[in-house]
mmCIF file of C-alpha atoms and ligand atoms in Angstrom:
data_model
loop_
_atom_site.group_PDB
_atom_site.id
_atom_site.type_symbol
_atom_site.label_atom_id
_atom_site.label_comp_id
_atom_site.label_asym_id
_atom_site.label_seq_id
_atom_site.Cartn_x
_atom_site.Cartn_y
_atom_site.Cartn_z
ATOM 1 C CA MET J 1457 2.368 -22.240 -6.369
ATOM 2 C CA ILE J 1458 2.874 -18.535 -5.736
ATOM 3 C CA THR J 1459 4.470 -17.304 -2.514
ATOM 4 C CA LEU J 1460 3.929 -13.651 -1.638
ATOM 5 C CA TYR J 1461 6.632 -12.251 0.609
ATOM 6 C CA ALA J 1462 4.949 -9.798 2.948
ATOM 7 C CA PHE J 1463 5.471 -7.962 6.247
ATOM 8 C CA GLY J 1464 2.253 -9.191 7.818
ATOM 9 C CA SER J 1465 -1.081 -7.810 8.889
ATOM 10 C CA ALA J 1466 -1.164 -5.081 11.548
ATOM 11 C CA PHE J 1467 -2.964 -1.836 12.484
ATOM 12 C CA GLY J 1468 -6.235 -3.393 11.251
ATOM 13 C CA LEU J 1469 -4.787 -3.417 7.711
ATOM 14 C CA PRO J 1470 -4.166 -6.502 5.542
ATOM 15 C CA ASP J 1471 -0.438 -5.704 5.575
ATOM 16 C CA VAL J 1472 1.626 -2.836 6.976
ATOM 17 C CA SER J 1473 2.827 -2.201 3.407
ATOM 18 C CA PRO J 1474 0.343 -0.835 0.869
ATOM 19 C CA PHE J 1475 2.474 -2.335 -1.904
ATOM 20 C CA VAL J 1476 2.075 -5.809 -0.390
ATOM 21 C CA THR J 1477 -1.670 -5.228 -0.029
ATOM 22 C CA LYS J 1478 -1.798 -4.126 -3.670
ATOM 23 C CA VAL J 1479 -0.218 -7.382 -4.838
ATOM 24 C CA GLU J 1480 -2.327 -9.532 -2.538
ATOM 25 C CA THR J 1481 -5.469 -7.781 -3.837
ATOM 26 C CA LEU J 1482 -4.354 -8.444 -7.429
ATOM 27 C CA LEU J 1483 -3.865 -12.138 -6.559
ATOM 28 C CA LYS J 1484 -7.352 -12.198 -5.061
ATOM 29 C CA MET J 1485 -8.821 -10.383 -8.090
ATOM 30 C CA ALA J 1486 -7.197 -12.985 -10.344
ATOM 31 C CA ALA J 1487 -8.395 -15.825 -8.068
ATOM 32 C CA LEU J 1488 -4.871 -17.273 -8.063
ATOM 33 C CA GLU J 1489 -3.782 -19.554 -5.250
ATOM 34 C CA TYR J 1490 -0.981 -18.182 -3.120
ATOM 35 C CA ALA J 1491 0.696 -18.471 0.256
ATOM 36 C CA VAL J 1492 2.002 -15.577 2.355
ATOM 37 C CA ASP J 1493 5.488 -15.734 3.854
ATOM 38 C CA THR J 1494 6.490 -13.017 6.322
ATOM 39 C CA LYS J 1495 10.098 -14.185 6.672
ATOM 40 C CA GLY J 1496 11.510 -13.106 3.322
ATOM 41 C CA PHE J 1497 12.611 -9.503 3.860
ATOM 42 C CA ASN J 1498 16.295 -10.366 4.283
ATOM 43 C CA LYS J 1499 16.322 -12.104 0.905
ATOM 44 C CA ALA J 1500 14.351 -9.408 -0.940
ATOM 45 C CA PRO J 1501 16.122 -8.962 -4.312
ATOM 46 C CA LYS J 1502 15.606 -5.194 -4.270
ATOM 47 C CA GLY J 1503 15.722 -4.748 -0.496
ATOM 48 C CA LYS J 1504 11.973 -4.086 -0.413
ATOM 49 C CA LEU J 1505 8.724 -5.994 -0.149
ATOM 50 C CA PRO J 1506 6.721 -7.261 -1.901
ATOM 51 C CA TYR J 1507 8.276 -9.880 -4.089
ATOM 52 C CA ILE J 1508 6.867 -13.216 -5.173
ATOM 53 C CA ASP J 1509 8.173 -16.630 -5.972
ATOM 54 C CA ASP J 1510 6.126 -18.190 -8.748
ATOM 55 C CA ASN J 1511 7.216 -21.797 -9.153
ATOM 56 C CA GLY J 1512 10.885 -20.927 -8.698
ATOM 57 C CA LYS J 1513 10.835 -17.598 -10.551
ATOM 58 C CA THR J 1514 11.334 -14.543 -8.338
ATOM 59 C CA ILE J 1515 9.739 -11.236 -9.267
ATOM 60 C CA ALA J 1516 10.276 -8.092 -7.188
ATOM 61 C CA ASP J 1517 8.245 -4.859 -7.232
ATOM 62 C CA SER J 1518 4.451 -4.671 -7.294
ATOM 63 C CA THR J 1519 4.240 -3.363 -10.857
ATOM 64 C CA PHE J 1520 6.537 -6.029 -12.270
ATOM 65 C CA ILE J 1521 4.561 -8.622 -10.313
ATOM 66 C CA ARG J 1522 1.350 -7.339 -11.883
ATOM 67 C CA TRP J 1523 2.877 -7.517 -15.365
ATOM 68 C CA HIS J 1524 4.147 -11.048 -14.640
ATOM 69 C CA LEU J 1525 0.691 -12.221 -13.533
ATOM 70 C CA GLU J 1526 -0.907 -10.646 -16.578
ATOM 71 C CA LYS J 1527 1.576 -12.280 -18.952
ATOM 72 C CA LYS J 1528 1.845 -15.699 -17.352
ATOM 73 C CA TYR J 1529 -1.836 -16.204 -16.517
ATOM 74 C CA GLY J 1530 -3.361 -14.326 -19.450
ATOM 75 C CA ILE J 1531 -5.008 -11.734 -17.226
ATOM 76 C CA ASP J 1532 -5.788 -8.141 -18.127
ATOM 77 C CA PHE J 1533 -6.523 -6.322 -14.880
ATOM 78 C CA ASP J 1534 -7.697 -3.342 -16.958
ATOM 79 C CA LYS J 1535 -10.083 -5.369 -19.086
ATOM 80 C CA GLY J 1536 -12.844 -3.202 -20.495
ATOM 81 C CA LEU J 1537 -10.852 0.045 -20.320
ATOM 82 C CA ASP J 1538 -9.896 1.954 -23.470
ATOM 83 C CA ASP J 1539 -6.437 3.482 -23.975
ATOM 84 C CA GLU J 1540 -7.388 6.821 -22.444
ATOM 85 C CA GLN J 1541 -8.852 5.165 -19.350
ATOM 86 C CA ARG J 1542 -5.742 2.976 -19.029
ATOM 87 C CA ALA J 1543 -3.601 6.112 -19.153
ATOM 88 C CA VAL J 1544 -5.653 7.777 -16.420
ATOM 89 C CA ALA J 1545 -5.519 4.603 -14.297
ATOM 90 C CA TRP J 1546 -1.723 4.453 -14.630
ATOM 91 C CA ALA J 1547 -1.383 8.146 -13.687
ATOM 92 C CA PHE J 1548 -3.533 7.767 -10.559
ATOM 93 C CA GLU J 1549 -1.704 4.593 -9.568
ATOM 94 C CA LYS J 1550 1.667 6.241 -9.784
ATOM 95 C CA MET J 1551 0.431 9.389 -7.996
ATOM 96 C CA LEU J 1552 -0.593 7.211 -5.047
ATOM 97 C CA GLU J 1553 2.521 5.014 -5.111
ATOM 98 C CA ASP J 1554 5.218 7.568 -5.831
ATOM 99 C CA HIS J 1555 3.767 10.680 -4.218
ATOM 100 C CA THR J 1556 1.000 10.081 -1.658
ATOM 101 C CA TYR J 1557 2.929 7.112 -0.246
ATOM 102 C CA TRP J 1558 5.740 9.347 0.960
ATOM 103 C CA ALA J 1559 3.375 11.664 2.814
ATOM 104 C CA VAL J 1560 1.787 8.668 4.583
ATOM 105 C CA LEU J 1561 5.225 7.195 5.297
ATOM 106 C CA HIS J 1562 6.347 10.481 6.834
ATOM 107 C CA ALA J 1563 3.332 10.552 9.167
ATOM 108 C CA ARG J 1564 3.944 6.959 10.294
ATOM 109 C CA TRP J 1565 7.695 6.974 10.730
ATOM 110 C CA VAL J 1566 8.815 10.506 11.603
ATOM 111 C CA ASN J 1567 6.131 11.520 14.093
ATOM 112 C CA ASP J 1568 7.244 10.004 17.450
ATOM 113 C CA ALA J 1569 3.762 9.191 18.787
ATOM 114 C CA ASN J 1570 2.723 7.499 15.536
ATOM 115 C CA PHE J 1571 5.973 5.557 15.355
ATOM 116 C CA ASP J 1572 5.573 4.316 18.934
ATOM 117 C CA ALA J 1573 1.932 3.324 18.378
ATOM 118 C CA GLY J 1574 2.536 1.778 14.958
ATOM 119 C CA MET J 1575 5.868 0.499 13.675
ATOM 120 C CA GLY J 1576 7.339 0.512 17.189
ATOM 121 C CA GLN J 1577 4.684 -2.015 18.219
ATOM 122 C CA PHE J 1578 5.026 -3.960 14.974
ATOM 123 C CA PHE J 1579 8.722 -4.527 15.641
ATOM 124 C CA GLU J 1580 7.822 -6.253 18.916
ATOM 125 C CA ARG J 1581 7.300 -9.339 16.702
ATOM 126 C CA ILE J 1582 11.032 -9.537 15.993
ATOM 127 C CA PRO J 1583 12.938 -11.894 18.269
ATOM 128 C CA LEU J 1584 15.571 -10.591 20.649
ATOM 129 C CA PRO J 1585 18.292 -9.337 20.323
ATOM 130 C CA MET J 1586 17.371 -8.015 16.825
ATOM 131 C CA ARG J 1587 14.315 -6.292 18.294
ATOM 132 C CA LEU J 1588 16.650 -3.908 20.128
ATOM 133 C CA ILE J 1589 18.499 -2.887 16.962
ATOM 134 C CA VAL J 1590 16.127 -3.141 13.978
ATOM 135 C CA PRO J 1591 13.584 -0.405 14.865
ATOM 136 C CA ARG J 1592 16.250 2.290 15.209
ATOM 137 C CA LEU J 1593 18.069 1.204 12.020
ATOM 138 C CA ALA J 1594 14.854 0.905 10.037
ATOM 139 C CA ARG J 1595 13.688 4.342 11.172
ATOM 140 C CA ARG J 1596 17.007 5.884 10.193
ATOM 141 C CA GLN J 1597 16.802 4.167 6.792
ATOM 142 C CA ILE J 1598 13.238 5.394 6.144
ATOM 143 C CA LYS J 1599 14.179 8.947 7.117
ATOM 144 C CA ALA J 1600 17.093 8.764 4.656
ATOM 145 C CA GLU J 1601 14.721 7.480 1.939
ATOM 146 C CA LEU J 1602 12.348 10.375 2.650
ATOM 147 C CA GLN J 1603 15.276 12.757 2.153
ATOM 148 C CA GLY J 1604 16.340 10.958 -1.017
ATOM 149 C CA HIS J 1605 12.849 11.113 -2.483
ATOM 150 C CA GLY J 1606 12.585 14.775 -1.526
ATOM 151 C CA MET J 1607 9.298 14.612 0.394
ATOM 152 C CA GLY J 1608 11.201 14.498 3.679
ATOM 153 C CA ARG J 1609 12.873 17.838 2.942
ATOM 154 C CA HIS J 1610 9.586 19.719 3.211
ATOM 155 C CA LYS J 1611 8.049 21.119 6.377
ATOM 156 C CA GLN J 1612 5.396 18.964 8.046
ATOM 157 C CA GLU J 1613 2.567 21.267 6.896
ATOM 158 C CA GLU J 1614 3.894 21.238 3.324
ATOM 159 C CA ILE J 1615 3.975 17.427 3.304
ATOM 160 C CA VAL J 1616 0.395 17.327 4.575
ATOM 161 C CA ALA J 1617 -0.686 19.851 1.909
ATOM 162 C CA LEU J 1618 0.869 17.738 -0.859
ATOM 163 C CA GLY J 1619 -0.582 14.470 0.438
ATOM 164 C CA LYS J 1620 -3.986 16.088 0.928
ATOM 165 C CA ARG J 1621 -3.975 17.442 -2.640
ATOM 166 C CA SER J 1622 -3.490 13.898 -3.983
ATOM 167 C CA LEU J 1623 -6.175 12.407 -1.760
ATOM 168 C CA ASP J 1624 -8.561 15.224 -2.734
ATOM 169 C CA ALA J 1625 -7.849 14.517 -6.412
ATOM 170 C CA ALA J 1626 -8.441 10.783 -5.962
ATOM 171 C CA ALA J 1627 -11.670 11.406 -4.020
ATOM 172 C CA ALA J 1628 -12.915 13.824 -6.700
ATOM 173 C CA PHE J 1629 -12.146 11.260 -9.401
ATOM 174 C CA LEU J 1630 -13.798 8.396 -7.511
ATOM 175 C CA ALA J 1631 -16.832 10.627 -6.898
ATOM 176 C CA GLY J 1632 -19.897 8.377 -6.591
ATOM 177 C CA LYS J 1633 -18.552 5.458 -8.648
ATOM 178 C CA PRO J 1634 -18.347 2.037 -6.952
ATOM 179 C CA TYR J 1635 -14.756 1.540 -8.159
ATOM 180 C CA MET J 1636 -12.076 3.912 -9.422
ATOM 181 C CA MET J 1637 -12.671 3.255 -13.119
ATOM 182 C CA GLY J 1638 -16.370 2.471 -13.013
ATOM 183 C CA ASP J 1639 -18.754 -0.274 -12.048
ATOM 184 C CA GLU J 1640 -16.186 -3.092 -11.783
ATOM 185 C CA PRO J 1641 -12.769 -3.277 -10.090
ATOM 186 C CA THR J 1642 -9.677 -2.888 -12.295
ATOM 187 C CA GLY J 1643 -5.947 -2.929 -11.555
ATOM 188 C CA LEU J 1644 -5.979 0.608 -10.148
ATOM 189 C CA ASP J 1645 -8.363 -0.502 -7.403
ATOM 190 C CA ALA J 1646 -5.721 -2.788 -5.903
ATOM 191 C CA THR J 1647 -3.479 0.250 -5.414
ATOM 192 C CA ALA J 1648 -6.237 2.706 -4.479
ATOM 193 C CA PHE J 1649 -7.686 0.368 -1.854
ATOM 194 C CA ALA J 1650 -4.282 -0.247 -0.280
ATOM 195 C CA PHE J 1651 -3.266 3.399 -0.147
ATOM 196 C CA PHE J 1652 -6.619 4.837 0.939
ATOM 197 C CA ALA J 1653 -6.853 2.223 3.712
ATOM 198 C CA GLY J 1654 -3.330 3.179 4.830
ATOM 199 C CA ALA J 1655 -4.128 6.908 4.805
ATOM 200 C CA LEU J 1656 -7.383 6.364 6.711
ATOM 201 C CA CYS J 1657 -5.947 3.948 9.286
ATOM 202 C CA PRO J 1658 -7.416 5.141 12.623
ATOM 203 C CA LEU J 1659 -4.280 4.199 14.579
ATOM 204 C CA PHE J 1660 -2.257 7.054 13.125
ATOM 205 C CA VAL J 1661 -3.294 10.507 14.289
ATOM 206 C CA THR J 1662 -2.327 12.814 11.449
ATOM 207 C CA PRO J 1663 -3.750 15.839 9.638
ATOM 208 C CA LEU J 1664 -3.494 13.725 6.481
ATOM 209 C CA ARG J 1665 -5.837 11.126 7.936
ATOM 210 C CA ASP J 1666 -8.224 13.924 8.975
ATOM 211 C CA ALA J 1667 -8.137 15.204 5.382
ATOM 212 C CA ALA J 1668 -8.848 11.697 4.025
ATOM 213 C CA GLN J 1669 -11.673 11.215 6.496
ATOM 214 C CA ARG J 1670 -13.447 14.292 5.176
ATOM 215 C CA HIS J 1671 -14.114 12.289 2.003
ATOM 216 C CA ALA J 1672 -16.927 9.924 2.937
ATOM 217 C CA ASN J 1673 -16.623 8.242 -0.467
ATOM 218 C CA LEU J 1674 -13.005 7.164 0.197
ATOM 219 C CA LYS J 1675 -13.933 5.462 3.443
ATOM 220 C CA ALA J 1676 -16.991 3.761 1.925
ATOM 221 C CA TYR J 1677 -14.847 2.633 -1.021
ATOM 222 C CA VAL J 1678 -12.262 1.027 1.279
ATOM 223 C CA GLY J 1679 -15.115 -0.751 3.042
ATOM 224 C CA ARG J 1680 -16.530 -1.938 -0.293
ATOM 225 C CA MET J 1681 -13.153 -3.284 -1.449
ATOM 226 C CA ALA J 1682 -12.482 -4.924 1.939
ATOM 227 C CA GLY J 1683 -15.928 -6.524 1.902
ATOM 228 C CA ARG J 1684 -15.168 -7.989 -1.514
ATOM 229 C CA TYR J 1685 -11.542 -9.084 -1.081
ATOM 230 C CA TYR J 1686 -10.879 -9.108 2.678
ATOM 231 C CA PRO J 1687 -14.181 -10.049 4.329
ATOM 232 C CA ASP J 1688 -12.219 -11.284 7.376
ATOM 233 C CA HIS J 1689 -11.002 -7.737 7.991
ATOM 234 C CA THR J 1690 -14.312 -6.897 9.567
ATOM 235 C CA GLU J 1691 -13.148 -3.546 10.958
ATOM 236 C CA ILE J 1692 -12.427 -1.931 7.579
ATOM 237 C CA ALA J 1693 -15.138 -3.925 5.782
ATOM 238 C CA ARG J 1694 -17.610 -2.197 8.110
ATOM 239 C CA TRP J 1695 -16.623 1.172 6.604
ATOM 240 C CA ALA J 1696 -18.853 0.348 3.629
ATOM 241 C CA ALA J 1697 -21.922 1.022 5.742
HETATM 242 N N1 GSH X 1935 8.205 0.144 -6.002
HETATM 243 C C1 GSH X 1935 8.035 -0.878 -4.984
HETATM 244 C C2 GSH X 1935 7.922 -0.206 -3.630
HETATM 245 C C3 GSH X 1935 7.911 -1.217 -2.482
HETATM 246 C C4 GSH X 1935 8.206 -0.532 -1.155
HETATM 247 O O1 GSH X 1935 8.469 0.672 -1.061
HETATM 248 N N2 GSH X 1935 8.206 -1.337 -0.088
HETATM 249 C C5 GSH X 1935 8.519 -0.831 1.218
HETATM 250 C C6 GSH X 1935 7.399 -1.114 2.207
HETATM 251 S S1 GSH X 1935 5.974 -0.181 1.855
HETATM 252 C C7 GSH X 1935 9.750 -1.542 1.759
HETATM 253 O O2 GSH X 1935 9.906 -2.728 1.622
HETATM 254 N N3 GSH X 1935 10.627 -0.779 2.419
HETATM 255 C C8 GSH X 1935 11.759 -1.310 3.095
HETATM 256 C C9 GSH X 1935 12.902 -0.362 3.054
HETATM 257 O O3 GSH X 1935 12.828 0.642 2.322
HETATM 258 O O4 GSH X 1935 13.893 -0.645 3.737
HETATM 259 C C10 GSH X 1935 6.820 -1.721 -5.332
HETATM 260 O O5 GSH X 1935 5.951 -1.258 -6.109
HETATM 261 O O6 GSH X 1935 6.747 -2.878 -4.891
#
């Protein structure tokens, strides 16, 4: 049995973390049975979610989890792609995970109104007295990570310009295709779905979301992926229309 350690669903998204959503989507694509546990953050081997426990073996980080699933269960999430397409898929995946992510994170955590409406509310789930301490500590930690990565050192409008450039590139590449690499979903779609859904999330009022919304194909794509893998998330699944 596989246990996926997650934060939990919120903001109309499958999980607050796009990396958790990526892994859950991969599990769904592979039709593997799994359970979700939202109580594992304190034991996260790398201090981050997601990680999984697969019959006693712990694997942390969404990419290592993907590689583990591919190896152990004989899956190739990029089946049908040639080497050049695999290279492009990897480049887009890492652009979203290691670049766009930080622009979205900045909008959610640094902007006061977005923090109060989003993560501030999410932390209400934590029992007292931790609820009084965790939000402030977590926010400080995320701001430090933004500085460490470098994205957080830019001005707000520079961060938006960088994030927008990545979303524009992804939208141009998706163009009119049903999925990022063609007619069928591949590994990149798990990441693209998670990150586009996060960028488009209506709860967060940001120029980056406005930029994402200008691409009708991104929104329709998120709806298509949600309809296929998260039909219970009716709000985002409706975006396919
Ligand atoms: N490279 C990791 C990134 C995971 C990640 O950044 N997780 C974030 C949530 S989106 C996290 O757990 N952050 C907690 C923290 O930094 O304290 C992966 O691919 O799984």
